[in-house]
Amino acid sequence: MHADPQSQREVEDRPDMPEDGDFSDMLSEMRILLPGAQMLSAFLIVLPFNGGFRQIVQSEKYVFLATFFFALSSLILLSAPAVQHRIMRPLKDRERFKCFATRQIVAGAFALGIALVLGTNLVISEVFGHRVGLVAAGTMGTIVVLAWWLLPFWIRRSQDI
């Protein structure tokens, strides 16, 4: 016997259901990451229209292009699960969708991390010079790798969380 689509939709719409816990957590995490990706993308969209942008050196324009690409990629990847969920409702295999959505969110966070590092390089290079920009970008990259990637693996490995 198959569950009718209406009752399936009601189960999906109830975030308090135990099987939706991971899904609700995932949506909350996206709500945290998306504004950062949106703000960075908005900043990068208006940057070329600033009069001083034409004066930056060609290498900084390439850094801008890469930063813009990664920022928009992160925005697309981080918002994709919400759009896909809307289109695919009712979900036939929630666990499979959550696994796929999690991969997209991690890929979006990875792209956002690269965009933050490149954006740091772009801004600091313009203000303090190329070498300081590289040091600042390296520092930011280290912080992102430690806080977003290594620390969670270390905590998960050393403790039961």
Tab-separated table of N, CA and C in Angstrom:
chain	number	residue	atom	x	y	z
A	1	MET	N	0.845	-1.173	0.000
A	1	MET	CA	0.000	0.000	0.000
A	1	MET	C	0.894	1.240	0.000
A	2	HIS	N	0.593	2.208	-0.842
A	2	HIS	CA	1.376	3.439	-0.954
A	2	HIS	C	0.724	4.542	-0.134
A	3	ALA	N	1.569	5.350	0.486
A	3	ALA	CA	1.050	6.518	1.212
A	3	ALA	C	0.593	7.547	0.190
A	4	ASP	N	-0.506	8.201	0.477
A	4	ASP	CA	-0.973	9.197	-0.474
A	4	ASP	C	-0.064	10.424	-0.434
A	5	PRO	N	0.069	11.137	-1.561
A	5	PRO	CA	0.992	12.282	-1.642
A	5	PRO	C	0.721	13.367	-0.618
A	6	GLN	N	-0.565	13.565	-0.264
A	6	GLN	CA	-0.890	14.615	0.708
A	6	GLN	C	-0.304	14.302	2.076
A	7	SER	N	-0.426	13.052	2.525
A	7	SER	CA	0.124	12.706	3.833
A	7	SER	C	1.646	12.760	3.809
A	8	GLN	N	2.247	12.393	2.680
A	8	GLN	CA	3.716	12.503	2.534
A	8	GLN	C	4.142	13.962	2.654
A	9	ARG	N	3.395	14.870	2.019
A	9	ARG	CA	3.706	16.293	2.074
A	9	ARG	C	3.601	16.817	3.499
A	10	GLU	N	2.582	16.339	4.231
A	10	GLU	CA	2.418	16.776	5.614
A	10	GLU	C	3.592	16.331	6.469
A	11	VAL	N	4.107	15.124	6.244
A	11	VAL	CA	5.277	14.642	6.980
A	11	VAL	C	6.488	15.497	6.633
A	12	GLU	N	6.651	15.835	5.344
A	12	GLU	CA	7.796	16.651	4.920
A	12	GLU	C	7.734	18.062	5.484
A	13	ASP	N	6.544	18.586	5.671
A	13	ASP	CA	6.384	19.956	6.141
A	13	ASP	C	6.530	20.100	7.648
A	14	ARG	N	6.694	19.002	8.367
A	14	ARG	CA	6.785	19.061	9.826
A	14	ARG	C	8.229	18.928	10.262
A	15	PRO	N	8.892	20.060	10.576
A	15	PRO	CA	10.289	20.005	10.972
A	15	PRO	C	10.514	19.348	12.325
A	16	ASP	N	9.445	19.149	13.105
A	16	ASP	CA	9.613	18.549	14.424
A	16	ASP	C	9.661	17.023	14.359
A	17	MET	N	9.451	16.460	13.196
A	17	MET	CA	9.503	15.012	13.051
A	17	MET	C	10.951	14.553	13.185
A	18	PRO	N	11.227	13.466	13.891
A	18	PRO	CA	12.591	13.008	14.118
A	18	PRO	C	13.386	12.784	12.844
A	19	GLU	N	12.784	12.210	11.796
A	19	GLU	CA	13.533	11.950	10.578
A	19	GLU	C	13.886	13.233	9.825
A	20	ASP	N	13.287	14.350	10.194
A	20	ASP	CA	13.593	15.625	9.554
A	20	ASP	C	14.671	16.409	10.294
A	21	GLY	N	15.151	15.885	11.411
A	21	GLY	CA	16.137	16.616	12.194
A	21	GLY	C	17.367	16.994	11.396
A	22	ASP	N	17.938	16.028	10.687
A	22	ASP	CA	19.111	16.322	9.877
A	22	ASP	C	18.785	17.330	8.782
A	23	PHE	N	17.603	17.193	8.207
A	23	PHE	CA	17.202	18.085	7.126
A	23	PHE	C	17.009	19.512	7.645
A	24	SER	N	16.391	19.657	8.810
A	24	SER	CA	16.213	20.979	9.410
A	24	SER	C	17.562	21.595	9.771
A	25	ASP	N	18.472	20.777	10.296
A	25	ASP	CA	19.824	21.267	10.597
A	25	ASP	C	20.508	21.759	9.333
A	26	MET	N	20.355	21.000	8.259
A	26	MET	CA	20.981	21.364	6.994
A	26	MET	C	20.440	22.706	6.492
A	27	LEU	N	19.144	22.896	6.593
A	27	LEU	CA	18.554	24.162	6.155
A	27	LEU	C	19.041	25.326	7.012
A	28	SER	N	19.173	25.101	8.311
A	28	SER	CA	19.689	26.153	9.202
A	28	SER	C	21.124	26.497	8.853
A	29	GLU	N	21.923	25.494	8.541
A	29	GLU	CA	23.313	25.739	8.172
A	29	GLU	C	23.397	26.547	6.879
A	30	MET	N	22.518	26.245	5.929
A	30	MET	CA	22.504	27.020	4.684
A	30	MET	C	22.119	28.467	4.954
A	31	ARG	N	21.211	28.682	5.904
A	31	ARG	CA	20.801	30.052	6.237
A	31	ARG	C	21.963	30.852	6.824
A	32	ILE	N	22.925	30.182	7.387
A	32	ILE	CA	24.102	30.867	7.928
A	32	ILE	C	25.104	31.158	6.821
A	33	LEU	N	25.330	30.215	5.931
A	33	LEU	CA	26.333	30.368	4.879
A	33	LEU	C	25.872	31.287	3.741
A	34	LEU	N	24.604	31.206	3.396
A	34	LEU	CA	24.112	31.968	2.238
A	34	LEU	C	24.303	33.478	2.339
A	35	PRO	N	24.009	34.132	3.473
A	35	PRO	CA	24.208	35.592	3.514
A	35	PRO	C	25.657	36.012	3.258
A	36	GLY	N	26.611	35.224	3.741
A	36	GLY	CA	28.013	35.538	3.476
A	36	GLY	C	28.331	35.446	1.995
A	37	ALA	N	27.841	34.397	1.357
A	37	ALA	CA	28.058	34.238	-0.084
A	37	ALA	C	27.344	35.343	-0.860
A	38	GLN	N	26.153	35.723	-0.407
A	38	GLN	CA	25.405	36.788	-1.073
A	38	GLN	C	26.107	38.133	-0.950
A	39	MET	N	26.589	38.440	0.251
A	39	MET	CA	27.263	39.730	0.450
A	39	MET	C	28.549	39.814	-0.363
A	40	LEU	N	29.331	38.742	-0.351
A	40	LEU	CA	30.569	38.739	-1.124
A	40	LEU	C	30.266	38.876	-2.612
A	41	SER	N	29.262	38.159	-3.090
A	41	SER	CA	28.892	38.244	-4.509
A	41	SER	C	28.409	39.650	-4.864
A	42	ALA	N	27.606	40.255	-4.002
A	42	ALA	CA	27.114	41.618	-4.260
A	42	ALA	C	28.268	42.613	-4.311
A	43	PHE	N	29.197	42.485	-3.372
A	43	PHE	CA	30.381	43.346	-3.371
A	43	PHE	C	31.155	43.195	-4.679
A	44	LEU	N	31.329	41.961	-5.120
A	44	LEU	CA	32.095	41.715	-6.340
A	44	LEU	C	31.362	42.170	-7.589
A	45	ILE	N	30.036	42.117	-7.571
A	45	ILE	CA	29.261	42.566	-8.729
A	45	ILE	C	29.434	44.071	-8.945
A	46	VAL	N	29.453	44.850	-7.874
A	46	VAL	CA	29.563	46.310	-8.029
A	46	VAL	C	31.004	46.781	-8.194
A	47	LEU	N	31.958	45.972	-7.814
A	47	LEU	CA	33.359	46.399	-7.845
A	47	LEU	C	33.840	46.891	-9.209
A	48	PRO	N	33.561	46.191	-10.317
A	48	PRO	CA	34.054	46.676	-11.614
A	48	PRO	C	33.472	48.021	-12.044
A	49	PHE	N	32.342	48.396	-11.464
A	49	PHE	CA	31.713	49.662	-11.831
A	49	PHE	C	32.287	50.836	-11.054
A	50	ASN	N	33.179	50.538	-10.118
A	50	ASN	CA	33.892	51.567	-9.372
A	50	ASN	C	34.982	52.135	-10.282
A	51	GLY	N	35.126	53.430	-10.291
A	51	GLY	CA	36.082	54.083	-11.184
A	51	GLY	C	37.514	53.605	-11.018
A	52	GLY	N	37.918	53.291	-9.809
A	52	GLY	CA	39.289	52.863	-9.575
A	52	GLY	C	39.596	51.452	-10.031
A	53	PHE	N	38.572	50.667	-10.349
A	53	PHE	CA	38.793	49.279	-10.740
A	53	PHE	C	39.641	49.178	-12.002
A	54	ARG	N	39.473	50.099	-12.904
A	54	ARG	CA	40.237	50.070	-14.163
A	54	ARG	C	41.735	50.241	-13.931
A	55	GLN	N	42.092	50.791	-12.790
A	55	GLN	CA	43.503	51.065	-12.513
A	55	GLN	C	44.245	49.899	-11.872
A	56	ILE	N	43.549	48.849	-11.475
A	56	ILE	CA	44.253	47.732	-10.856
A	56	ILE	C	45.028	46.963	-11.924
A	57	VAL	N	46.087	46.310	-11.499
A	57	VAL	CA	46.947	45.590	-12.442
A	57	VAL	C	46.229	44.341	-12.955
A	58	GLN	N	46.715	43.834	-14.080
A	58	GLN	CA	46.068	42.700	-14.740
A	58	GLN	C	45.989	41.475	-13.836
A	59	SER	N	47.034	41.205	-13.054
A	59	SER	CA	47.008	40.025	-12.175
A	59	SER	C	45.885	40.141	-11.139
A	60	GLU	N	45.624	41.348	-10.642
A	60	GLU	CA	44.527	41.535	-9.696
A	60	GLU	C	43.175	41.352	-10.378
A	61	LYS	N	43.095	41.652	-11.662
A	61	LYS	CA	41.854	41.412	-12.404
A	61	LYS	C	41.589	39.908	-12.529
A	62	TYR	N	42.655	39.133	-12.682
A	62	TYR	CA	42.490	37.680	-12.715
A	62	TYR	C	42.059	37.152	-11.350
A	63	VAL	N	42.620	37.722	-10.299
A	63	VAL	CA	42.208	37.340	-8.944
A	63	VAL	C	40.738	37.696	-8.752
A	64	PHE	N	40.330	38.868	-9.226
A	64	PHE	CA	38.926	39.271	-9.153
A	64	PHE	C	38.047	38.262	-9.886
A	65	LEU	N	38.449	37.879	-11.103
A	65	LEU	CA	37.663	36.945	-11.900
A	65	LEU	C	37.499	35.608	-11.169
A	66	ALA	N	38.579	35.084	-10.604
A	66	ALA	CA	38.509	33.827	-9.862
A	66	ALA	C	37.640	33.983	-8.617
A	67	THR	N	37.786	35.089	-7.904
A	67	THR	CA	36.985	35.342	-6.707
A	67	THR	C	35.507	35.399	-7.064
A	68	PHE	N	35.193	36.105	-8.127
A	68	PHE	CA	33.813	36.242	-8.583
A	68	PHE	C	33.235	34.878	-8.956
A	69	PHE	N	34.003	34.085	-9.691
A	69	PHE	CA	33.565	32.757	-10.094
A	69	PHE	C	33.278	31.881	-8.876
A	70	PHE	N	34.201	31.846	-7.910
A	70	PHE	CA	34.002	31.010	-6.729
A	70	PHE	C	32.863	31.522	-5.846
A	71	ALA	N	32.706	32.835	-5.743
A	71	ALA	CA	31.612	33.388	-4.944
A	71	ALA	C	30.256	33.019	-5.542
A	72	LEU	N	30.124	33.167	-6.856
A	72	LEU	CA	28.855	32.801	-7.494
A	72	LEU	C	28.626	31.299	-7.459
A	73	SER	N	29.692	30.523	-7.611
A	73	SER	CA	29.561	29.067	-7.512
A	73	SER	C	29.070	28.664	-6.133
A	74	SER	N	29.610	29.298	-5.104
A	74	SER	CA	29.165	28.970	-3.750
A	74	SER	C	27.700	29.335	-3.562
A	75	LEU	N	27.298	30.454	-4.102
A	75	LEU	CA	25.905	30.879	-4.003
A	75	LEU	C	24.976	29.862	-4.681
A	76	ILE	N	25.370	29.391	-5.838
A	76	ILE	CA	24.571	28.403	-6.569
A	76	ILE	C	24.518	27.082	-5.805
A	77	LEU	N	25.673	26.605	-5.359
A	77	LEU	CA	25.725	25.309	-4.673
A	77	LEU	C	25.001	25.344	-3.326
A	78	LEU	N	25.116	26.447	-2.607
A	78	LEU	CA	24.466	26.542	-1.294
A	78	LEU	C	22.951	26.672	-1.404
A	79	SER	N	22.469	27.271	-2.474
A	79	SER	CA	21.021	27.429	-2.634
A	79	SER	C	20.389	26.265	-3.398
A	80	ALA	N	21.196	25.460	-4.061
A	80	ALA	CA	20.670	24.365	-4.885
A	80	ALA	C	19.775	23.394	-4.117
A	81	PRO	N	20.151	22.932	-2.909
A	81	PRO	CA	19.274	21.977	-2.223
A	81	PRO	C	17.864	22.514	-1.961
A	82	ALA	N	17.739	23.787	-1.651
A	82	ALA	CA	16.405	24.348	-1.400
A	82	ALA	C	15.576	24.350	-2.679
A	83	VAL	N	16.186	24.740	-3.782
A	83	VAL	CA	15.468	24.762	-5.067
A	83	VAL	C	15.112	23.329	-5.484
A	84	GLN	N	16.074	22.439	-5.358
A	84	GLN	CA	15.834	21.047	-5.746
A	84	GLN	C	14.734	20.415	-4.897
A	85	HIS	N	14.745	20.714	-3.611
A	85	HIS	CA	13.716	20.165	-2.717
A	85	HIS	C	12.332	20.615	-3.166
A	86	ARG	N	12.219	21.880	-3.525
A	86	ARG	CA	10.931	22.401	-3.984
A	86	ARG	C	10.483	21.683	-5.252
A	87	ILE	N	11.399	21.472	-6.182
A	87	ILE	CA	11.051	20.866	-7.467
A	87	ILE	C	10.758	19.376	-7.330
A	88	MET	N	11.462	18.694	-6.455
A	88	MET	CA	11.373	17.240	-6.348
A	88	MET	C	10.295	16.754	-5.373
A	89	ARG	N	9.578	17.656	-4.713
A	89	ARG	CA	8.580	17.252	-3.719
A	89	ARG	C	7.456	16.466	-4.341
A	90	PRO	N	6.934	15.464	-3.696
A	90	PRO	CA	7.416	14.864	-2.460
A	90	PRO	C	8.630	13.975	-2.736
A	91	LEU	N	9.548	13.976	-1.812
A	91	LEU	CA	10.762	13.180	-1.967
A	91	LEU	C	10.439	11.697	-1.787
A	92	LYS	N	11.008	10.888	-2.658
A	92	LYS	CA	10.803	9.442	-2.553
A	92	LYS	C	11.862	8.809	-1.655
A	93	ASP	N	13.064	9.365	-1.678
A	93	ASP	CA	14.158	8.821	-0.875
A	93	ASP	C	14.832	9.984	-0.152
A	94	ARG	N	14.339	10.313	1.036
A	94	ARG	CA	14.830	11.466	1.804
A	94	ARG	C	16.303	11.314	2.172
A	95	GLU	N	16.715	10.135	2.560
A	95	GLU	CA	18.105	9.922	2.966
A	95	GLU	C	19.057	10.181	1.803
A	96	ARG	N	18.695	9.696	0.644
A	96	ARG	CA	19.536	9.919	-0.543
A	96	ARG	C	19.605	11.407	-0.886
A	97	PHE	N	18.467	12.083	-0.796
A	97	PHE	CA	18.457	13.525	-1.069
A	97	PHE	C	19.320	14.277	-0.060
A	98	LYS	N	19.201	13.934	1.229
A	98	LYS	CA	20.006	14.608	2.263
A	98	LYS	C	21.494	14.391	2.019
A	99	CYS	N	21.869	13.206	1.608
A	99	CYS	CA	23.274	12.912	1.317
A	99	CYS	C	23.764	13.758	0.138
A	100	PHE	N	22.960	13.818	-0.909
A	100	PHE	CA	23.313	14.612	-2.089
A	100	PHE	C	23.365	16.105	-1.742
A	101	ALA	N	22.384	16.574	-0.986
A	101	ALA	CA	22.342	17.986	-0.587
A	101	ALA	C	23.535	18.333	0.298
A	102	THR	N	23.903	17.427	1.185
A	102	THR	CA	25.058	17.660	2.047
A	102	THR	C	26.317	17.836	1.211
A	103	ARG	N	26.474	17.031	0.194
A	103	ARG	CA	27.642	17.162	-0.692
A	103	ARG	C	27.657	18.509	-1.397
A	104	GLN	N	26.487	18.965	-1.812
A	104	GLN	CA	26.417	20.273	-2.463
A	104	GLN	C	26.762	21.399	-1.489
A	105	ILE	N	26.297	21.284	-0.263
A	105	ILE	CA	26.592	22.308	0.743
A	105	ILE	C	28.080	22.333	1.052
A	106	VAL	N	28.691	21.164	1.179
A	106	VAL	CA	30.135	21.108	1.434
A	106	VAL	C	30.899	21.694	0.248
A	107	ALA	N	30.486	21.373	-0.964
A	107	ALA	CA	31.131	21.953	-2.149
A	107	ALA	C	30.936	23.467	-2.177
A	108	GLY	N	29.749	23.928	-1.790
A	108	GLY	CA	29.496	25.367	-1.727
A	108	GLY	C	30.344	26.048	-0.671
A	109	ALA	N	30.515	25.394	0.474
A	109	ALA	CA	31.370	25.947	1.530
A	109	ALA	C	32.825	25.979	1.069
A	110	PHE	N	33.243	24.958	0.343
A	110	PHE	CA	34.603	24.925	-0.201
A	110	PHE	C	34.820	26.098	-1.162
A	111	ALA	N	33.861	26.295	-2.069
A	111	ALA	CA	33.951	27.416	-3.018
A	111	ALA	C	33.925	28.756	-2.281
A	112	LEU	N	33.100	28.864	-1.242
A	112	LEU	CA	33.042	30.097	-0.459
A	112	LEU	C	34.368	30.345	0.248
A	113	GLY	N	34.967	29.296	0.782
A	113	GLY	CA	36.272	29.438	1.427
A	113	GLY	C	37.331	29.963	0.467
A	114	ILE	N	37.350	29.425	-0.746
A	114	ILE	CA	38.303	29.909	-1.757
A	114	ILE	C	38.009	31.362	-2.104
A	115	ALA	N	36.728	31.691	-2.260
A	115	ALA	CA	36.354	33.078	-2.578
A	115	ALA	C	36.773	34.031	-1.457
A	116	LEU	N	36.641	33.603	-0.204
A	116	LEU	CA	37.061	34.457	0.919
A	116	LEU	C	38.569	34.682	0.907
A	117	VAL	N	39.318	33.636	0.614
A	117	VAL	CA	40.778	33.760	0.554
A	117	VAL	C	41.180	34.690	-0.598
A	118	LEU	N	40.604	34.464	-1.767
A	118	LEU	CA	40.931	35.308	-2.921
A	118	LEU	C	40.468	36.744	-2.713
A	119	GLY	N	39.285	36.905	-2.108
A	119	GLY	CA	38.799	38.257	-1.815
A	119	GLY	C	39.708	38.983	-0.841
A	120	THR	N	40.227	38.255	0.143
A	120	THR	CA	41.192	38.845	1.076
A	120	THR	C	42.422	39.320	0.312
A	121	ASN	N	42.915	38.479	-0.572
A	121	ASN	CA	44.078	38.855	-1.372
A	121	ASN	C	43.792	40.096	-2.211
A	122	LEU	N	42.635	40.124	-2.835
A	122	LEU	CA	42.265	41.246	-3.695
A	122	LEU	C	42.232	42.559	-2.923
A	123	VAL	N	41.570	42.564	-1.783
A	123	VAL	CA	41.406	43.790	-0.999
A	123	VAL	C	42.726	44.230	-0.367
A	124	ILE	N	43.402	43.315	0.290
A	124	ILE	CA	44.642	43.672	0.990
A	124	ILE	C	45.736	44.061	0.001
A	125	SER	N	45.800	43.400	-1.150
A	125	SER	CA	46.796	43.767	-2.168
A	125	SER	C	46.587	45.190	-2.661
A	126	GLU	N	45.348	45.562	-2.797
A	126	GLU	CA	45.050	46.920	-3.266
A	126	GLU	C	45.416	47.963	-2.219
A	127	VAL	N	45.217	47.641	-0.961
A	127	VAL	CA	45.455	48.600	0.112
A	127	VAL	C	46.925	48.628	0.537
A	128	PHE	N	47.531	47.436	0.702
A	128	PHE	CA	48.879	47.366	1.283
A	128	PHE	C	49.948	46.820	0.354
A	129	GLY	N	49.581	46.364	-0.824
A	129	GLY	CA	50.559	45.813	-1.755
A	129	GLY	C	50.420	44.307	-1.902
A	130	HIS	N	51.059	43.811	-2.963
A	130	HIS	CA	50.911	42.418	-3.362
A	130	HIS	C	51.431	41.441	-2.307
A	131	ARG	N	52.575	41.684	-1.736
A	131	ARG	CA	53.156	40.752	-0.756
A	131	ARG	C	52.309	40.651	0.506
A	132	VAL	N	51.864	41.782	1.004
A	132	VAL	CA	51.011	41.762	2.197
A	132	VAL	C	49.690	41.060	1.873
A	133	GLY	N	49.186	41.275	0.661
A	133	GLY	CA	47.963	40.600	0.231
A	133	GLY	C	48.120	39.092	0.219
A	134	LEU	N	49.270	38.615	-0.246
A	134	LEU	CA	49.522	37.175	-0.252
A	134	LEU	C	49.614	36.613	1.167
A	135	VAL	N	50.271	37.355	2.059
A	135	VAL	CA	50.377	36.909	3.454
A	135	VAL	C	48.990	36.871	4.102
A	136	ALA	N	48.210	37.907	3.869
A	136	ALA	CA	46.856	37.956	4.437
A	136	ALA	C	45.993	36.826	3.873
A	137	ALA	N	46.097	36.573	2.572
A	137	ALA	CA	45.334	35.489	1.957
A	137	ALA	C	45.771	34.139	2.520
A	138	GLY	N	47.070	33.969	2.696
A	138	GLY	CA	47.571	32.727	3.291
A	138	GLY	C	47.062	32.539	4.710
A	139	THR	N	47.044	33.626	5.466
A	139	THR	CA	46.524	33.574	6.834
A	139	THR	C	45.043	33.222	6.830
A	140	MET	N	44.283	33.864	5.961
A	140	MET	CA	42.850	33.580	5.862
A	140	MET	C	42.619	32.140	5.419
A	141	GLY	N	43.398	31.672	4.473
A	141	GLY	CA	43.287	30.289	4.016
A	141	GLY	C	43.553	29.308	5.147
A	142	THR	N	44.553	29.611	5.960
A	142	THR	CA	44.867	28.758	7.105
A	142	THR	C	43.716	28.723	8.097
A	143	ILE	N	43.140	29.878	8.363
A	143	ILE	CA	42.004	29.946	9.290
A	143	ILE	C	40.822	29.134	8.753
A	144	VAL	N	40.523	29.279	7.473
A	144	VAL	CA	39.409	28.544	6.866
A	144	VAL	C	39.666	27.044	6.932
A	145	VAL	N	40.855	26.617	6.557
A	145	VAL	CA	41.175	25.187	6.572
A	145	VAL	C	41.089	24.635	7.992
A	146	LEU	N	41.645	25.358	8.950
A	146	LEU	CA	41.614	24.883	10.337
A	146	LEU	C	40.199	24.853	10.908
A	147	ALA	N	39.473	25.956	10.784
A	147	ALA	CA	38.155	26.073	11.424
A	147	ALA	C	37.069	25.281	10.706
A	148	TRP	N	37.097	25.247	9.384
A	148	TRP	CA	36.020	24.611	8.643
A	148	TRP	C	36.281	23.141	8.344
A	149	TRP	N	37.532	22.746	8.189
A	149	TRP	CA	37.816	21.400	7.709
A	149	TRP	C	38.553	20.539	8.737
A	150	LEU	N	39.694	20.994	9.222
A	150	LEU	CA	40.488	20.147	10.113
A	150	LEU	C	39.890	20.010	11.510
A	151	LEU	N	39.435	21.097	12.099
A	151	LEU	CA	38.868	21.051	13.441
A	151	LEU	C	37.668	20.095	13.536
A	152	PRO	N	36.705	20.162	12.624
A	152	PRO	CA	35.587	19.211	12.723
A	152	PRO	C	36.027	17.751	12.616
A	153	PHE	N	36.988	17.455	11.734
A	153	PHE	CA	37.482	16.081	11.624
A	153	PHE	C	38.198	15.660	12.901
A	154	TRP	N	38.973	16.556	13.475
A	154	TRP	CA	39.691	16.249	14.710
A	154	TRP	C	38.722	16.013	15.869
A	155	ILE	N	37.719	16.894	15.994
A	155	ILE	CA	36.729	16.752	17.064
A	155	ILE	C	35.939	15.457	16.893
A	156	ARG	N	35.509	15.175	15.676
A	156	ARG	CA	34.733	13.963	15.425
A	156	ARG	C	35.558	12.710	15.721
A	157	ARG	N	36.826	12.772	15.405
A	157	ARG	CA	37.711	11.623	15.634
A	157	ARG	C	38.036	11.422	17.111
A	158	SER	N	38.204	12.535	17.837
A	158	SER	CA	38.642	12.429	19.229
A	158	SER	C	37.498	12.348	20.237
A	159	GLN	N	36.299	12.725	19.852
A	159	GLN	CA	35.165	12.713	20.772
A	159	GLN	C	33.937	12.162	20.068
A	160	ASP	N	32.994	11.759	20.850
A	160	ASP	CA	31.719	11.292	20.297
A	160	ASP	C	30.752	12.458	20.206
A	161	ILE	N	30.713	13.090	19.063
A	161	ILE	CA	29.762	14.190	18.833
A	161	ILE	C	28.838	13.789	17.724
